[in-house]
Short mmCIF file of C-alpha atoms (C1' of nucleotides) in Angstrom, two decimals:
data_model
loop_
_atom_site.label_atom_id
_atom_site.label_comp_id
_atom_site.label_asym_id
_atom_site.label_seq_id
_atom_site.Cartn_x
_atom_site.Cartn_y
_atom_site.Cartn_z
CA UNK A 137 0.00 0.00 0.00
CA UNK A 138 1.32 3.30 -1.03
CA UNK A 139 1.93 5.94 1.47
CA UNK A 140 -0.69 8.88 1.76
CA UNK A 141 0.18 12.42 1.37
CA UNK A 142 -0.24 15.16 3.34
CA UNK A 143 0.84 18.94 2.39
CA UNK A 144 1.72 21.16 5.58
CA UNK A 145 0.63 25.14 4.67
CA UNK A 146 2.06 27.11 7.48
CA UNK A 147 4.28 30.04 7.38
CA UNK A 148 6.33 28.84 11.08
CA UNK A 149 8.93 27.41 9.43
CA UNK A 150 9.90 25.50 12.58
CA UNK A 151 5.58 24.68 13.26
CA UNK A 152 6.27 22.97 9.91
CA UNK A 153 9.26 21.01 10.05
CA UNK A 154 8.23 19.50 13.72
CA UNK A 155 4.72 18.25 11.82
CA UNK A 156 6.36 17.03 9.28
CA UNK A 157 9.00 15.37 10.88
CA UNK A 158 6.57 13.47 13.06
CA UNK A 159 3.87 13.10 10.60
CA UNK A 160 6.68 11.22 8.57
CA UNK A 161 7.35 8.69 11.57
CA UNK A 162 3.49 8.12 11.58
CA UNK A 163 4.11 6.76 8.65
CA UNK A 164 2.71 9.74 6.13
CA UNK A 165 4.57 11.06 3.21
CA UNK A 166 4.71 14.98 3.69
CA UNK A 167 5.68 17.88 2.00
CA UNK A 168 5.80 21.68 3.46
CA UNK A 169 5.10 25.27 1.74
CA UNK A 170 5.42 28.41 3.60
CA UNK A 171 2.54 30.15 2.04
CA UNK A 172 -0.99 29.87 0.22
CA UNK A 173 0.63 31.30 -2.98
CA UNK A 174 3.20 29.17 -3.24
CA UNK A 175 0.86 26.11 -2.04
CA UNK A 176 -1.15 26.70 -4.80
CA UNK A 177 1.34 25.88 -7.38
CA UNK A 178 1.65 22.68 -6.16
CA UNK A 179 -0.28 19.83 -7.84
CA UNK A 180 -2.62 19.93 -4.79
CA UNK A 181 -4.64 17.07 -6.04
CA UNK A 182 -2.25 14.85 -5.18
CA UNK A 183 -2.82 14.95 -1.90
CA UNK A 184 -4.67 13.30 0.71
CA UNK A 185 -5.02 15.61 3.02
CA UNK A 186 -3.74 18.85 3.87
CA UNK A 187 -2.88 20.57 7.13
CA UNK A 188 -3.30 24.61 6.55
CA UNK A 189 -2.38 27.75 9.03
CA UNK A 190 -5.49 29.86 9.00
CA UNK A 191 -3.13 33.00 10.19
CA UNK A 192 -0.93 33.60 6.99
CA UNK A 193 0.93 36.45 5.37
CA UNK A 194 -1.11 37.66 2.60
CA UNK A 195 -3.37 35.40 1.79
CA UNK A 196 -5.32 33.61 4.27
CA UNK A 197 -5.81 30.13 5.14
CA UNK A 198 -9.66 30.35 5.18
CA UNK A 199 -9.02 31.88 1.21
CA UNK A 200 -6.87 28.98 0.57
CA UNK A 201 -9.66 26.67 1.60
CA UNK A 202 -12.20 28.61 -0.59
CA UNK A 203 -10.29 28.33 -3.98
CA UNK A 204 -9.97 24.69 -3.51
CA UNK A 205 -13.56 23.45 -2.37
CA UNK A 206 -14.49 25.72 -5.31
CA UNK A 207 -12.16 23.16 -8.11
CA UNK A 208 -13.24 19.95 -9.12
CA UNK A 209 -10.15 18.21 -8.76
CA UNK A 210 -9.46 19.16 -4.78
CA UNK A 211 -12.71 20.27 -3.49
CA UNK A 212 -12.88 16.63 -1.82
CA UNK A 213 -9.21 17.00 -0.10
CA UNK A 214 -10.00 16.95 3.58
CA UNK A 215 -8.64 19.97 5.35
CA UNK A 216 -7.61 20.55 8.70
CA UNK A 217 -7.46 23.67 9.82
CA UNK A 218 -5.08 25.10 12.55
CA UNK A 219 -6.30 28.34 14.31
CA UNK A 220 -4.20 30.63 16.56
CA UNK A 221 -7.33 31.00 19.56
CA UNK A 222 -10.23 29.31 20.11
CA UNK A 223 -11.97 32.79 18.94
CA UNK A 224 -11.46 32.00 15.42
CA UNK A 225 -13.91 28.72 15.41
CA UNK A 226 -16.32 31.18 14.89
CA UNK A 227 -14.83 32.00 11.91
CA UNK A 228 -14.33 28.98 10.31
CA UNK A 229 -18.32 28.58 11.10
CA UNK A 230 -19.15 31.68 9.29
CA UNK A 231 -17.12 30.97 6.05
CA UNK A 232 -19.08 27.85 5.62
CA UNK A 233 -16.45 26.03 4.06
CA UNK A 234 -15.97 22.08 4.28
CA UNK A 235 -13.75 22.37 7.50
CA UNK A 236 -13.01 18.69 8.49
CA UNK A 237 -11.76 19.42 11.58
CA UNK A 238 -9.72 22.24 13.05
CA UNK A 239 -7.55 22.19 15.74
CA UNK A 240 -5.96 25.07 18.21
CA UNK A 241 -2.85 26.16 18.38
CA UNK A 242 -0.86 25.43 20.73
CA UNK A 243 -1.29 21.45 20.18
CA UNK A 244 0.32 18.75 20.82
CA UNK A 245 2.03 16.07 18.02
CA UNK A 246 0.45 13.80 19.06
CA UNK A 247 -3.07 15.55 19.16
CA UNK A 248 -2.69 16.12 15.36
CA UNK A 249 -1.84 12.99 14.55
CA UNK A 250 -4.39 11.36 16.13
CA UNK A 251 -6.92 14.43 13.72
CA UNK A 252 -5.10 13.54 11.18
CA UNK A 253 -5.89 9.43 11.39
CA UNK A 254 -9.51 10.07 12.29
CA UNK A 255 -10.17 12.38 9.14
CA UNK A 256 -8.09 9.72 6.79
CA UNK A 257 -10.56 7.41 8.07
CA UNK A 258 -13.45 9.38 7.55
CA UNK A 259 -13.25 10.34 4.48
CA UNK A 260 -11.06 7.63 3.18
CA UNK A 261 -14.45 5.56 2.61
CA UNK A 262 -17.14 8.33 1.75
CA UNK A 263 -14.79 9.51 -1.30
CA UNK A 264 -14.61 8.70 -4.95
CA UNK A 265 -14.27 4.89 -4.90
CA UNK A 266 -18.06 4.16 -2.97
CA UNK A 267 -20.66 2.57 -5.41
CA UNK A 268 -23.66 4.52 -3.10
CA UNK A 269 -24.03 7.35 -1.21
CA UNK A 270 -26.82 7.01 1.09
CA UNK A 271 -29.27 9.20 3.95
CA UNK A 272 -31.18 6.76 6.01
CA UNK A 273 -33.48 5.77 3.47
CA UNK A 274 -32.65 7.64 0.69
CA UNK A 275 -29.80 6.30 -1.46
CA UNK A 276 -28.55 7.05 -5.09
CA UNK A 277 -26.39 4.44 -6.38
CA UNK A 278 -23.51 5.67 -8.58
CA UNK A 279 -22.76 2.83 -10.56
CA UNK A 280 -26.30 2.01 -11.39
CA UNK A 281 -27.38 6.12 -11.84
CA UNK A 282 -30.14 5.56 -10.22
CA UNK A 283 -32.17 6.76 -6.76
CA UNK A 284 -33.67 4.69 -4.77
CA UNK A 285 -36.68 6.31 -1.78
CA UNK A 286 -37.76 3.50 0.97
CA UNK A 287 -36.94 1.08 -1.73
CA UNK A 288 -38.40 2.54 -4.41
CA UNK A 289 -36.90 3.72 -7.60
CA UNK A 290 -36.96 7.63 -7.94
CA UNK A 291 -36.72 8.80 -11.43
CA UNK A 292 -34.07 11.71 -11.32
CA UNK A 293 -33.03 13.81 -14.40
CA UNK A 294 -28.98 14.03 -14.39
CA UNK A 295 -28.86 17.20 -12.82
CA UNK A 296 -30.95 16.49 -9.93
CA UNK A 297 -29.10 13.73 -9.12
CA UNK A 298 -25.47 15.66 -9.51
CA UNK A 299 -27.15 17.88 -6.50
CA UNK A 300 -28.19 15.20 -4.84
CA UNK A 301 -24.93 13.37 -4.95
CA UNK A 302 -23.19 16.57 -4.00
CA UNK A 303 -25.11 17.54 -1.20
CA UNK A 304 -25.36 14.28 0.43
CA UNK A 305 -21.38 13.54 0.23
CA UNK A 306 -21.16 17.05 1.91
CA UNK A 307 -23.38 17.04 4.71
CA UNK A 308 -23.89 20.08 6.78
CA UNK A 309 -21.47 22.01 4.12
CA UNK A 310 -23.80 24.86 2.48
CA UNK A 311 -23.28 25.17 -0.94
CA UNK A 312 -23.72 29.30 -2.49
CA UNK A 313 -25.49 29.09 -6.17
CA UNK A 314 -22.07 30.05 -7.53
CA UNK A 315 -20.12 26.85 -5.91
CA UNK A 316 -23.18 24.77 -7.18
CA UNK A 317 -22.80 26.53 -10.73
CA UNK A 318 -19.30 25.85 -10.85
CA UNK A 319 -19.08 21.89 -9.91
CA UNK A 320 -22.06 20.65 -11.60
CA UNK A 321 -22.58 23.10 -14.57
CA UNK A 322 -19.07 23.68 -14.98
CA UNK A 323 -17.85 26.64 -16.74
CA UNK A 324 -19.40 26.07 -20.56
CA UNK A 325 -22.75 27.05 -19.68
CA UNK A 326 -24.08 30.47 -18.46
CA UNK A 327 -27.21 29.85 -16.96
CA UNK A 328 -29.13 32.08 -14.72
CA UNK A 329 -29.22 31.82 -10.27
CA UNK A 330 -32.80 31.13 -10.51
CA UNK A 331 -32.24 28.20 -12.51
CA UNK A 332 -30.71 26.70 -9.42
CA UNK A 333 -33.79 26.80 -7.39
CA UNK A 334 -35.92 25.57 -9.73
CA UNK A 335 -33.82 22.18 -9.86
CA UNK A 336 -33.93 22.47 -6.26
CA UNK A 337 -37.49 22.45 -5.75
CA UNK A 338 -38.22 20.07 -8.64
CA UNK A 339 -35.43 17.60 -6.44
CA UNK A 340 -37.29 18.53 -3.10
CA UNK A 341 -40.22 17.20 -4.54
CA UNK A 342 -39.36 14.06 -5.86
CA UNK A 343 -37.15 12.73 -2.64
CA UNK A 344 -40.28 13.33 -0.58
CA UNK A 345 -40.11 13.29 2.91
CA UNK A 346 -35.91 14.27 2.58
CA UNK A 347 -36.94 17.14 1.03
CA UNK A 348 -36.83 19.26 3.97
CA UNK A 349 -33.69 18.00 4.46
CA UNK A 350 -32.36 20.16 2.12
CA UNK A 351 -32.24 23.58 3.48
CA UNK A 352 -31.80 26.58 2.20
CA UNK A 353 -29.90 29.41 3.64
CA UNK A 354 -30.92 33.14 3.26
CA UNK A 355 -28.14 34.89 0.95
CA UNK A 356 -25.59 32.30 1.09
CA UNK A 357 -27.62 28.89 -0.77
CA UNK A 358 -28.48 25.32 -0.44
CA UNK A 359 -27.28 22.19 1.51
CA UNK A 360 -28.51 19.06 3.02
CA UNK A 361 -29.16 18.86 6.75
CA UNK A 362 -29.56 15.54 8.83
CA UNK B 107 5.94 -18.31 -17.82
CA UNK B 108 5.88 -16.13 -15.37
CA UNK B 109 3.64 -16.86 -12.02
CA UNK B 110 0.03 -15.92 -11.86
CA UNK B 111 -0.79 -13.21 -9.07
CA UNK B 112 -3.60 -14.01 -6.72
CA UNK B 113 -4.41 -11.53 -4.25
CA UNK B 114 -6.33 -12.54 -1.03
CA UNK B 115 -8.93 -10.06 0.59
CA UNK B 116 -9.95 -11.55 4.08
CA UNK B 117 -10.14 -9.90 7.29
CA UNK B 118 -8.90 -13.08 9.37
CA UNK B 119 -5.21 -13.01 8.98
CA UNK B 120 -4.22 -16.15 9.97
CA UNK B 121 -6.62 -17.36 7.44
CA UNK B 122 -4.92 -15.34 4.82
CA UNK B 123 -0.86 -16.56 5.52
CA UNK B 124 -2.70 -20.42 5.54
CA UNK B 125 -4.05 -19.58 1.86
CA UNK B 126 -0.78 -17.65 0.98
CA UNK B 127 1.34 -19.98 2.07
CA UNK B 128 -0.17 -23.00 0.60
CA UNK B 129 -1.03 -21.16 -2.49
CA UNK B 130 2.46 -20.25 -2.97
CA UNK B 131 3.23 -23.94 -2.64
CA UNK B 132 1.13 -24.48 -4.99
CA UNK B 133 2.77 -22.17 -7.61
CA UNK B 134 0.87 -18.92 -7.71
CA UNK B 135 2.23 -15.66 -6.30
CA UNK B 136 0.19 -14.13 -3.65
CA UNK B 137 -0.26 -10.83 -2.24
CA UNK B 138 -2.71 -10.00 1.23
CA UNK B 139 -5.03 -7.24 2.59
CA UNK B 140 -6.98 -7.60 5.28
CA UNK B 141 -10.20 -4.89 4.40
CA UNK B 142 -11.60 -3.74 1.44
CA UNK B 143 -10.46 -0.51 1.65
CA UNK B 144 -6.48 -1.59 1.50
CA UNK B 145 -7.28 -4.04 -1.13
CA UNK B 146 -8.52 -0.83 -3.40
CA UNK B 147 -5.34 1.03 -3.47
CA UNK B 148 -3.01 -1.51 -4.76
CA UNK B 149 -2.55 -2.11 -8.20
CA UNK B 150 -5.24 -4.37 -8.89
CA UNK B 151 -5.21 -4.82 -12.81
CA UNK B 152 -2.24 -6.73 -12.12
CA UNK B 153 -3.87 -9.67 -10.54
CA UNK B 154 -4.86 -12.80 -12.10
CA UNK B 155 -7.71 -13.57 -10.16
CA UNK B 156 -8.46 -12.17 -6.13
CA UNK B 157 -10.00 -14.24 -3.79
CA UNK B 158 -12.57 -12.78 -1.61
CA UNK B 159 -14.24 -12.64 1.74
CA UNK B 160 -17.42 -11.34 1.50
CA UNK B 161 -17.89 -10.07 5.02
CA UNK B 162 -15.84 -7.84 6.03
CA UNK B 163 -15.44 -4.74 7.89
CA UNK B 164 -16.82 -1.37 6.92
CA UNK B 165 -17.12 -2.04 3.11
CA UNK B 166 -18.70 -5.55 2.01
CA UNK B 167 -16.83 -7.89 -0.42
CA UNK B 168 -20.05 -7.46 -2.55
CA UNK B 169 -19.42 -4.05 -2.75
CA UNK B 170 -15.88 -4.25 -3.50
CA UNK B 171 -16.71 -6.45 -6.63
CA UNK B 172 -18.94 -4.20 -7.83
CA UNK B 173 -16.26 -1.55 -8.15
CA UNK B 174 -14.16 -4.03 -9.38
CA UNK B 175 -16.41 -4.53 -12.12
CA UNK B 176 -16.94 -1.18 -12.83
CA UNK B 177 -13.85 -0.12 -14.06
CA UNK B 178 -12.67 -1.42 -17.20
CA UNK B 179 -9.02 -2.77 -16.08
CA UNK B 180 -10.39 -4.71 -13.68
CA UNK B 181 -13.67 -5.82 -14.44
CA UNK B 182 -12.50 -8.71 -15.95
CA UNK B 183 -10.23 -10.37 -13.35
CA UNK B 184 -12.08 -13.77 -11.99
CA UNK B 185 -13.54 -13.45 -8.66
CA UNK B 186 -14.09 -15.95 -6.12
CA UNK B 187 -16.41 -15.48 -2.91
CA UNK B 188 -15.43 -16.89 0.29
CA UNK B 189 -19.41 -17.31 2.33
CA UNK B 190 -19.36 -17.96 6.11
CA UNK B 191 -22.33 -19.87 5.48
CA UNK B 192 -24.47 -21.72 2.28
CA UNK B 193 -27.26 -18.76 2.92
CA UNK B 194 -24.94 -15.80 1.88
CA UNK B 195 -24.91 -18.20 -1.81
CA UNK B 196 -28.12 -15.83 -2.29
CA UNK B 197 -26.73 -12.79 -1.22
CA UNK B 198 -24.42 -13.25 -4.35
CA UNK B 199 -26.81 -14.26 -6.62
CA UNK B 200 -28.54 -11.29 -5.71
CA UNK B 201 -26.16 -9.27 -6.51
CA UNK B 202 -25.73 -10.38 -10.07
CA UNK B 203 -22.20 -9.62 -9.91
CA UNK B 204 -20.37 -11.47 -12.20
CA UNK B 205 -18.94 -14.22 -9.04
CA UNK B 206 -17.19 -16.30 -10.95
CA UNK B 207 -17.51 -19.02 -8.14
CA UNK B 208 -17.63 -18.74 -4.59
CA UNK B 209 -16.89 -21.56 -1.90
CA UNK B 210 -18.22 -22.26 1.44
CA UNK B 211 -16.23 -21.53 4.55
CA UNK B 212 -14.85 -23.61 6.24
CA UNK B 213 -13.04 -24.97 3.07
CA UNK B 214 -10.40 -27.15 2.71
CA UNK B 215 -7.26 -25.60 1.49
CA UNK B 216 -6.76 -28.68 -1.02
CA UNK B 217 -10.37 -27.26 -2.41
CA UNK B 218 -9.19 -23.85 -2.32
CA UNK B 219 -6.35 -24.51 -4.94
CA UNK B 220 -8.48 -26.84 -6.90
CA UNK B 221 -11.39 -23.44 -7.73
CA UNK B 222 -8.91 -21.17 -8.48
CA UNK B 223 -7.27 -23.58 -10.78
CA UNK B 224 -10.32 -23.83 -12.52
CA UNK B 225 -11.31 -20.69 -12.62
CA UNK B 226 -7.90 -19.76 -14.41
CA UNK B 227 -8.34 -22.43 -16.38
CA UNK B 228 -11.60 -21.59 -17.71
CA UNK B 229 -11.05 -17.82 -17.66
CA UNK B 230 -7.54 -17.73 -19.37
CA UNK B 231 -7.35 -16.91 -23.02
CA UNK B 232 -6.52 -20.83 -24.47
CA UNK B 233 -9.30 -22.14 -23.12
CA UNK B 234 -11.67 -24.19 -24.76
CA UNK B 235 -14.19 -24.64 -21.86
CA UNK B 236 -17.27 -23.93 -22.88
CA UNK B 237 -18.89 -20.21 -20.95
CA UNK B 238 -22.25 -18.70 -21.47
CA UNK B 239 -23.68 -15.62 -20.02
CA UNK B 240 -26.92 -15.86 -19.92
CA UNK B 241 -30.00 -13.91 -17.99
CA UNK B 242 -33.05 -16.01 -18.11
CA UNK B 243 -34.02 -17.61 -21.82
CA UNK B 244 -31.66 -15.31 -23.21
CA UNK B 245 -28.59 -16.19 -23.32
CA UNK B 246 -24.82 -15.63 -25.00
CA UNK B 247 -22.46 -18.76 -25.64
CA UNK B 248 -19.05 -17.19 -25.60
CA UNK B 249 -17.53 -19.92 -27.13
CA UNK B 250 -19.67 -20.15 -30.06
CA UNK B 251 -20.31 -16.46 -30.15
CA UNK B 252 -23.94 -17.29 -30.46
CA UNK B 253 -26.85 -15.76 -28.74
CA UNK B 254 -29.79 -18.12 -27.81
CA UNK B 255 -33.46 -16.73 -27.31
CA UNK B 256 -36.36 -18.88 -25.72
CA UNK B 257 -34.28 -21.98 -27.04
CA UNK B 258 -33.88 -20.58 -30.83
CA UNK B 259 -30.81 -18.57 -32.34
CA UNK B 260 -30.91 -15.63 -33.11
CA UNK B 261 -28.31 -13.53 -35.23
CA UNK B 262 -26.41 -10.92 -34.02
CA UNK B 263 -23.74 -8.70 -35.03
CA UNK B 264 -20.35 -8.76 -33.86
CA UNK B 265 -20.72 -5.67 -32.02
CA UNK B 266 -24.47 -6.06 -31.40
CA UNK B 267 -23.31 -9.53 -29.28
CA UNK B 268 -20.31 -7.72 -27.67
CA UNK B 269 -22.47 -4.53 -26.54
CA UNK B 270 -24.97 -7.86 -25.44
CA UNK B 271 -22.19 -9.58 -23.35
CA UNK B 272 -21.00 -6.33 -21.94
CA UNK B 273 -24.37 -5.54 -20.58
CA UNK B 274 -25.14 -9.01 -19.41
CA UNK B 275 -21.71 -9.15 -17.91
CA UNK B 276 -22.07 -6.23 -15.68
CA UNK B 277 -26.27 -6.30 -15.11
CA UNK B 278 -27.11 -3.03 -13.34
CA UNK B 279 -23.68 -0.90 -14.22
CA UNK B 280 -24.44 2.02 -16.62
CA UNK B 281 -21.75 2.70 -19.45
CA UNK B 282 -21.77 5.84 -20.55
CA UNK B 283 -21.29 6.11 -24.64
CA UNK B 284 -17.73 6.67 -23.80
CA UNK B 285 -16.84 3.58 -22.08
CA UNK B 286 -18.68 1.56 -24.58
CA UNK B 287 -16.57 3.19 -27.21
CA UNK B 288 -13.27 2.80 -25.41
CA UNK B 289 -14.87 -1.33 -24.85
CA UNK B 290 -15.91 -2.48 -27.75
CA UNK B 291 -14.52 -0.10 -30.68
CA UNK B 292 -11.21 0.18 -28.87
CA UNK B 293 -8.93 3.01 -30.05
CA UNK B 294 -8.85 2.08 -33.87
CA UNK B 295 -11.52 3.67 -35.21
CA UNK B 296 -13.58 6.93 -34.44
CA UNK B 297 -16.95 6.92 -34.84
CA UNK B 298 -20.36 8.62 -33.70
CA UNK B 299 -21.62 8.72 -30.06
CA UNK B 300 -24.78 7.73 -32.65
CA UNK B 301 -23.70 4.87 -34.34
CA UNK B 302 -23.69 3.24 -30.25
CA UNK B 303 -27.46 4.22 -30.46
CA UNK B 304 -28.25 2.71 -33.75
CA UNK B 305 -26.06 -0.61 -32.24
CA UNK B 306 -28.72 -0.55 -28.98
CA UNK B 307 -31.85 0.12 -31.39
CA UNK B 308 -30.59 -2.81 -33.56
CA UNK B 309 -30.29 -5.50 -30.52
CA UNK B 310 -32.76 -4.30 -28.88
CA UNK B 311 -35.40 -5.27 -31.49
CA UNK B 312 -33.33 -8.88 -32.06
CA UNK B 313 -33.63 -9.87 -27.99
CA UNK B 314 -37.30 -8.96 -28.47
CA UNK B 315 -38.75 -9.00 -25.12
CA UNK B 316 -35.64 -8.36 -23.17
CA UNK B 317 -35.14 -5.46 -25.19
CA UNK B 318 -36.69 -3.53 -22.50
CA UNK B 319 -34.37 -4.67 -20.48
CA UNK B 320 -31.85 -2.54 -22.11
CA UNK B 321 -32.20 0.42 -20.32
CA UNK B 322 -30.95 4.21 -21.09
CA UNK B 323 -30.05 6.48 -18.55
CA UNK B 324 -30.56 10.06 -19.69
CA UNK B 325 -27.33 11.87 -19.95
CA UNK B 326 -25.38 8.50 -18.39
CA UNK B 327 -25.30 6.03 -20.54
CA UNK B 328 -26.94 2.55 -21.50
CA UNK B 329 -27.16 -0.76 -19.29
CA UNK B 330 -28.60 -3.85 -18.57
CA UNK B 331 -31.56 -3.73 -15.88
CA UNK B 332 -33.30 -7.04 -14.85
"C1'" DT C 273 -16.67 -10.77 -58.76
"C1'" DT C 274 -20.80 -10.47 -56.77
"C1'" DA C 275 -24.36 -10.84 -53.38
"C1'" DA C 276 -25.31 -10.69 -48.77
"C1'" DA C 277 -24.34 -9.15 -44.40
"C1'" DA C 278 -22.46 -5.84 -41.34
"C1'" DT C 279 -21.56 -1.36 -40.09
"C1'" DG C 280 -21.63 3.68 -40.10
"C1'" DT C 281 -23.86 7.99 -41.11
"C1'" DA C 282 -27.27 11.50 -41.96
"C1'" DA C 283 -31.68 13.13 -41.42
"C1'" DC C 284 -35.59 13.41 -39.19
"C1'" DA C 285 -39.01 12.21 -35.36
"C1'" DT C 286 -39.86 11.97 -30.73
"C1'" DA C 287 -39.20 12.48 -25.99
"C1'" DA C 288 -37.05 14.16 -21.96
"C1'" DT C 289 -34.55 17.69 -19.88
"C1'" DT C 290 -33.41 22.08 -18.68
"C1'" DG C 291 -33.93 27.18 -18.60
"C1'" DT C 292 -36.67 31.32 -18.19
"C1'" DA C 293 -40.02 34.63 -16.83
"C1'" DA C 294 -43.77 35.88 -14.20
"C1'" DT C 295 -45.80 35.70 -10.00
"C1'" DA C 296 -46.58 34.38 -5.25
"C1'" DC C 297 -44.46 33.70 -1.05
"C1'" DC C 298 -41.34 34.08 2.87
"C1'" DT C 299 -37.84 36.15 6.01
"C1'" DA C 300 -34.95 39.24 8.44
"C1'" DA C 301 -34.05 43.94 9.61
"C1'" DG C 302 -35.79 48.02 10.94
"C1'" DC D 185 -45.85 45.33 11.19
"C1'" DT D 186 -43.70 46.91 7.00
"C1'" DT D 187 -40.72 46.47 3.49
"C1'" DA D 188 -37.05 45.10 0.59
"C1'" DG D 189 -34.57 41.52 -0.86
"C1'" DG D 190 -34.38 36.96 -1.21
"C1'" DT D 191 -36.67 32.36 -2.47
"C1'" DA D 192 -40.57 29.02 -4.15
"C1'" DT D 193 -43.48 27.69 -7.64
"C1'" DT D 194 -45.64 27.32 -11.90
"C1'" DA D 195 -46.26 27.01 -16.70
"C1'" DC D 196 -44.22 27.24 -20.80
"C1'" DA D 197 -40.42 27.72 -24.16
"C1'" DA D 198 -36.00 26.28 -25.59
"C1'" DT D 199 -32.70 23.04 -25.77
"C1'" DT D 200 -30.74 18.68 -25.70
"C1'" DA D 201 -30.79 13.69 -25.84
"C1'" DT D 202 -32.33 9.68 -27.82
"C1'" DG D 203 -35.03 6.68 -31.22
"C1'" DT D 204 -35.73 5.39 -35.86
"C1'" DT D 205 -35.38 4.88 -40.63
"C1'" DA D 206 -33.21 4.79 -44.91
"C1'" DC D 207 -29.34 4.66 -47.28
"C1'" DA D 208 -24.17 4.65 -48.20
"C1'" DT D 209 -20.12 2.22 -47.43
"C1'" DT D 210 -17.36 -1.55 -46.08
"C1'" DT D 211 -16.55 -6.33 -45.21
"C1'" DT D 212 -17.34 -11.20 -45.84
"C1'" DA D 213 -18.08 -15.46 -48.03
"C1'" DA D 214 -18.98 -18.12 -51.94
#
DNA sequence: TTAAAATGTAACATAATTGTAATACCTAAG
DNA sequence: CTTAGGTATTACAATTATGTTACATTTTAA
């Protein structure tokens, strides 16, 4: 089994070496940048998991985070996020991005290690490779394209189930119309905001009783709530 | 000529060094993982056949073999089930994945060898054992390249019978145009995403009632659907 | 070589989907 | 309790995807 690979964004050089050092013992293959910018001309998708500073120089961790839940190719990447005081929680919160976990600074080796295992594990299983992802009784199976309600075959066009399948493999995350726009529309089309909520309420309607499950939140958008 | 790779997928370990070991003995080269989830990140194209346990840990060996037979470089590598007990024998048939054979737990090691030697035997490329896929009275004699209907022959094209023995293969797995292409034209020629329409509209009408059973998947692709 | 079969393509028919606009409704901030 | 700025819903139009047929081209077999 190949090793997995974690990028370290933090601008402590010493912060990073420590992590990596360890992180390396636990067994992880690691590599270290010293800043968003130059993090971001990495081939991030490689990675399977990355460790990012939300305090930075110019560009912020949080912004970091943004531009890569926003792309395709790394918008599944867990992140962890490391935060100076317990204050900035909040913040991580309000941005509404995919946090996986966060952890405070100062912390202990061992502390993120142990994040760092239980997010690998978390995700590990929910990502790409999984034939179904499922809600109690609601379930769309990948492999077949199909959705299945208590048992019973929904008929789905293609771009209610892309929602679908995106909001229930992000739980909890709220998506804004642009986000949506950009990972299941992708950047040929131009299509109007409004066109969003139509495919959410035709979708609402046809998962019955989950429908309510997906919520939507005044001025930011639409996600699925347990 | 070089050793065929099995790869063992079982969660009891000591059960997997018995079958390694005596495998090995027995002239094969064998590989281990204890879970599913290990199992999908090696290389598994490069096996010759995998031997699995179908209950498992967090993901199933049922679901495993569906991905597995999902992807195009490995949907073709033999399978073989290990069950706990005779009941799980529907489970698989359930499934409708192609389980190439499956054996009963506890087995004899002596067994063991003597399935996967036949299942190489039969699935390697000089084989003259006779195969079929088949679902119901309809049914495709690999061998002959000859499709049967209700007991009487009917005709098929070449790629009408391999677009047949794709779907019937892999019952429930939609292919979008563009694995079909990649399948069954290969790389040699280029030709229309509707000339793969025409192809269904043509077998379809030959495998008269289980035409219906080819199914299309708006925006997805085509499949099989019992 | 020729006829038959297989295959690919174009053109059109049909069906499903997606997008838009208009309108009704809701919500949070004063 | 108003109001302004979202959001929900509906019906319809536009677009896109697929089905079908006829025919052109290629391959096969005698």
């Amino acid at each position: 089994m190949t090793k997995q690979k974690i990028l370290v964004v933090d601008d402590e050089e010493s912060l990073c070496e420590i992590l990596k050092f360890n992180l390396e013992i636990a067994g992880f293959e690691v590599d270290t940048t010293f800043s968003a910018e130059k993090a971001l001309k990495l081939s991030i998708k490689d990675y399977d998991l990355i460790l990012l500073d939300i305090m930075m120089g110019k560009m912020s961790g949080i912004q970091m985070a943004q531009i890569l839940k926003s792309k395709m190719e790394t918008a599944d990447i867990p992140i962890i996020f490391c935060t100076a005081k317990d204050t900035e929680n909040d913040t991580i919160a309000g941005f509404n991005i995919g946090a996986d976990d966060y952890i405070t600074k100062p912390f202990s080796v061992r502390e993120v290690i142990a994040r760092v295992k239980s997010v690998l594990r978390r995700t590990s299983t929910d990502s790409n490779e999984k034939i179904s992802v499922e809600y109690e009784k609601l379930k769309v199976d990948l492999i077949r394209k199909r959705c299945i309600l208590d048992g019973e075959k929904v008929s789905l066009t293609k771009k209610e189930m892309e929602i679908l399948i995106l909001f229930l493999k992000n739980r909890g995350v709220i998506f804004s119309r642009e986000d949506i726009l950009r990972r299941i529309w992708k950047d040929d089309v131009v299509v109007l905001d409004r066109t969003i909520d139509v495919n959410i309420t035709r979708l609402r309607k046809k998962i019955g009783k989950y429908g309510s499950h997906i919520v939507t939140r005044l001025g930011y958008g639409y996600g699925f709530e347990e």
